[in-house]
Structures are given as structure tokens and as C-alpha cells.
Amino acid sequence: MSWAFADAYGGEPADSTVHVALSWARDRAEDAGLRPVSDGTGAALRLLAAATDAKAVAEIGTGTGVSGIHLLHGMRPDGVLTTVDIEPERQQFAREAFRAAGFAGNRARFIPGRALDVLPRLADGGYDLVFCDGDRTEYPRYLDESLRLLRHGGLICFEGVFADGRTVDSGAQPQEVLAVRELLRDVRDSSALLPSLLPVGDGLLCAVRR
């Protein structure tokens, strides 16, 4: 009960315009068979973007814009979200959702394509926060790229690391769960990272680059 209460607490900004935009983006995600971030995860992303005074954020997995709205809400007013997704149609939904939430068009840069093809083109040390919600089989490789992208003191976050409880299930698991386990080990054992696993949504793994 307390976990559900915590995950719902502060889930959406009080601004009614943002609330409507988030509801619309969630509906588009449901139509597309996607699972957007939970209210609790969104609140955590807003908090973390604000705590890092983020001006430049990279997002892997645009979806229909739910997580992007939360990130933009926490970022500096002049901050820019660079968001990558393999499906341009989803990015169009996100573009509409950002506009409906009141964010100017220059606040987001949309890059269609596979994340591992796009990330090498982004600037070294140019980002305050990297949020990963893409192909979980590629999470360990996203970590390698993110370490290059982040400034010292920057923050990386991975969504969905509980994998609906399968991460700690001793039974045989698919490749995406094995990749998440590898990610968890790599982050925990890295001398370059200071990690914490937040019990919001389906698990949000966060780490500060030392």
C-alpha cells in the first residue's frame, strides 16, 4: 500500500495544461501498445532534472512524449531535450504532446533512428542527464555511450530494471532480462558511478558520474 501511495504521490504537475497533454500522450501510448513511465517515475525524472539544473538532456526512447514532458518540466527554462526513437510516428505524437504542454518548439530536438547509431554522433560530455527507456537488450551498451555523453556530476537513469519482477526471478529468462542484470552489475561495480535503485514504476536505476 505505501509503495503504491509513494508511486502516485506528486505524479503530475499541477498545471492543467500539462495534465491534459500527459493524458493525451498516455492514450497515444496505449493505442501503440507502449508502456509509458508511471506517475512516480515521472515525478522522479522531474525532480532529478531540476536537481541537476539540467540544460541538456538526452533521452533514448521518445515513445509518445510522456517521459519527455516530465523531463522538460524539471529542466531549466532554456534547456533542450534531445530525444531518440526508432519510430518517427511516435516522435510526431511526442512533438504534439510537448506543444500541448506549452513547451516551445526549440525545447526539443527529435532524432529518428536506432539509438546505438545515433548516440555516437552526440557530443562528448555535453549532457547533464541521460534517460534510457529503449531496447533493454541494448542497456549495457547504452551505459557505455552514456558515460561518454555525461559531464562529470551528470546523471544517468534506466527505466524498467525490475522487468516486472523477472530480474530477481531464478527461472530461465529472456535476453532482455539478462541484459538488465548485466547492466545492474556493471553500474554497481563501476568506480566511475555512484548508483541508487529507486523503487518507482518498474524500477528506475540512477547513477551519478563521478
C-alpha positions as CSV (number, residue, x, y, z in Angstrom):
1,M,0.0,0.0,0.0
2,S,2.7,2.5,1.0
3,W,4.7,1.7,-2.2
4,A,1.6,2.5,-4.4
5,F,1.0,5.7,-2.5
6,A,4.6,6.8,-3.0
7,D,4.5,6.0,-6.7
8,A,1.3,8.0,-7.2
9,Y,2.5,11.0,-5.0
10,G,3.3,14.1,-7.0
11,G,2.9,12.2,-10.2
12,E,1.7,15.0,-12.4
13,P,2.4,18.8,-12.4
14,A,-0.4,20.9,-11.1
15,D,-0.6,22.8,-14.3
16,S,-3.9,21.7,-16.0
17,T,-2.4,22.2,-19.5
18,V,0.4,19.8,-18.7
19,H,-2.1,17.3,-17.2
20,V,-4.2,17.3,-20.3
21,A,-1.1,16.9,-22.5
22,L,0.2,13.9,-20.4
23,S,-3.2,12.2,-20.5
24,W,-3.3,12.6,-24.3
25,A,0.2,11.2,-24.6
26,R,-0.6,8.3,-22.4
27,D,-3.7,7.5,-24.5
28,R,-1.5,7.5,-27.7
29,A,1.0,5.2,-25.9
30,E,-1.8,2.8,-25.0
31,D,-3.0,2.8,-28.7
32,A,0.5,2.0,-29.8
33,G,0.9,-0.8,-27.3
34,L,3.6,1.1,-25.4
35,R,4.1,1.3,-21.6
36,P,4.8,4.9,-20.6
37,V,6.6,5.8,-17.4
38,S,4.5,5.6,-14.3
39,D,3.4,8.8,-12.4
40,G,6.1,8.1,-9.7
41,T,8.8,7.6,-12.3
42,G,7.7,10.9,-14.0
43,A,7.9,12.7,-10.7
44,A,11.4,11.3,-10.1
45,L,12.5,12.4,-13.5
46,R,11.2,15.9,-12.9
47,L,13.0,16.0,-9.6
48,L,16.3,14.7,-11.0
49,A,16.3,17.1,-13.9
50,A,15.7,20.0,-11.6
51,A,18.2,18.8,-9.0
52,T,20.9,18.7,-11.7
53,D,19.8,22.1,-13.1
54,A,19.7,20.3,-16.4
55,K,20.2,22.3,-19.5
56,A,21.0,19.4,-21.9
57,V,19.2,16.1,-21.6
58,A,19.4,13.1,-23.9
59,E,16.5,10.6,-23.9
60,I,16.7,7.2,-25.5
61,G,13.2,6.1,-26.4
62,T,10.9,9.1,-27.1
63,G,7.7,7.0,-27.0
64,T,4.7,9.3,-27.3
65,G,6.3,12.0,-25.1
66,V,5.2,11.2,-21.5
67,S,8.7,11.0,-20.0
68,G,9.8,13.9,-22.2
69,I,7.1,16.2,-20.7
70,H,8.3,15.3,-17.2
71,L,11.9,15.9,-18.1
72,L,11.2,19.2,-19.8
73,H,9.1,20.3,-16.8
74,G,12.1,19.8,-14.5
75,M,14.8,21.2,-16.8
76,R,15.9,24.8,-16.9
77,P,13.6,27.1,-19.0
78,D,16.3,27.3,-21.7
79,G,17.1,23.6,-21.6
80,V,16.9,21.4,-24.7
81,L,15.8,17.7,-24.7
82,T,17.5,15.6,-27.4
83,T,15.2,12.6,-27.8
84,V,15.9,9.5,-30.0
85,D,13.4,6.9,-31.2
86,I,13.4,4.3,-34.0
87,E,9.8,5.2,-34.8
88,P,9.3,8.7,-36.3
89,E,5.5,8.4,-35.9
90,R,5.9,8.2,-32.2
91,Q,8.1,11.2,-32.2
92,Q,5.3,13.1,-34.1
93,F,2.9,12.3,-31.2
94,A,5.6,13.5,-28.7
95,R,6.0,16.7,-30.7
96,E,2.3,17.4,-30.5
97,A,2.2,16.5,-26.8
98,F,5.1,18.9,-26.0
99,R,3.4,21.7,-27.9
100,A,0.1,21.0,-26.0
101,A,2.0,21.1,-22.7
102,G,3.2,24.6,-23.5
103,F,6.8,23.9,-24.5
104,A,8.3,25.9,-27.3
105,G,9.4,24.0,-30.4
106,N,13.1,24.8,-29.8
107,R,13.0,23.0,-26.4
108,A,13.2,19.5,-28.1
109,R,15.4,18.0,-30.8
110,F,14.0,14.9,-32.3
111,I,16.3,12.4,-33.9
112,P,14.8,9.3,-35.5
113,G,16.9,6.2,-35.7
114,R,18.4,3.3,-33.7
115,A,19.9,4.6,-30.5
116,L,23.3,2.9,-31.0
117,D,23.6,4.5,-34.4
118,V,22.6,8.0,-33.1
119,L,24.4,8.2,-29.8
120,P,28.0,8.2,-31.2
121,R,27.1,11.4,-33.1
122,L,26.2,13.3,-29.9
123,A,28.8,15.5,-28.1
124,D,31.2,14.1,-25.5
125,G,30.5,15.5,-22.1
126,G,27.7,17.6,-23.5
127,Y,24.8,16.3,-21.3
128,D,23.6,16.8,-17.7
129,L,21.3,13.8,-17.7
130,V,20.7,10.8,-19.9
131,F,17.4,8.9,-19.6
132,C,17.3,5.4,-21.1
133,D,13.9,3.7,-21.9
134,G,14.7,1.9,-25.2
135,D,15.6,-1.6,-26.2
136,R,16.5,-3.3,-22.9
137,T,18.8,-5.8,-24.7
138,E,21.0,-2.8,-25.5
139,Y,21.1,-1.3,-22.0
140,P,24.7,-2.3,-21.3
141,R,25.8,-0.6,-24.5
142,Y,23.7,2.4,-23.7
143,L,25.7,2.7,-20.5
144,D,29.0,2.8,-22.4
145,E,27.7,5.6,-24.6
146,S,26.1,7.5,-21.7
147,L,29.4,7.6,-19.8
148,R,30.9,9.4,-22.8
149,L,28.0,11.8,-23.1
150,L,27.7,12.8,-19.5
151,R,29.6,15.7,-17.9
152,H,31.2,14.9,-14.5
153,G,28.5,15.1,-11.9
154,G,25.9,14.3,-14.6
155,L,23.2,11.7,-14.0
156,I,22.1,8.6,-15.9
157,C,18.8,6.8,-15.4
158,F,17.5,3.5,-16.7
159,E,13.8,2.7,-16.7
160,G,12.2,-0.7,-16.2
161,V,15.0,-2.6,-14.5
162,F,12.7,-4.6,-12.3
163,A,11.3,-6.2,-15.6
164,D,8.0,-7.0,-13.8
165,G,9.9,-8.9,-11.1
166,R,11.8,-11.1,-13.6
167,T,15.2,-9.5,-12.8
168,V,15.3,-11.3,-9.4
169,D,13.4,-14.5,-10.6
170,S,15.7,-17.5,-10.5
171,G,14.0,-19.2,-13.5
172,A,15.1,-19.0,-17.1
173,Q,14.8,-15.5,-18.5
174,P,14.8,-13.9,-22.0
175,Q,17.8,-11.9,-23.3
176,E,16.3,-8.5,-22.2
177,V,16.3,-9.6,-18.6
178,L,19.8,-11.0,-18.8
179,A,20.9,-7.6,-20.2
180,V,19.3,-5.8,-17.4
181,R,21.1,-8.0,-14.9
182,E,24.4,-7.2,-16.7
183,L,23.6,-3.5,-16.5
184,L,22.9,-3.7,-12.8
185,R,26.2,-5.4,-12.2
186,D,28.2,-3.0,-14.4
187,V,26.7,0.1,-12.7
188,R,27.2,-1.3,-9.2
189,D,30.8,-2.3,-9.9
190,S,31.9,0.8,-11.8
191,S,34.3,3.2,-10.0
192,A,33.0,6.0,-12.2
193,L,29.5,5.8,-10.9
194,L,27.6,6.4,-7.7
195,P,24.3,4.4,-8.1
196,S,20.9,4.1,-6.5
197,L,18.0,1.9,-7.4
198,L,14.7,3.8,-6.9
199,P,11.5,1.7,-6.3
200,V,9.2,3.7,-8.6
201,G,7.3,2.4,-11.5
202,D,9.0,-0.7,-12.8
203,G,12.3,0.3,-11.2
204,L,14.5,3.3,-12.0
205,L,18.2,2.8,-11.8
206,C,20.1,6.1,-11.4
207,A,23.8,6.8,-11.1
208,V,25.9,10.0,-10.9
209,R,29.1,10.1,-13.0
210,R,31.9,10.9,-10.6
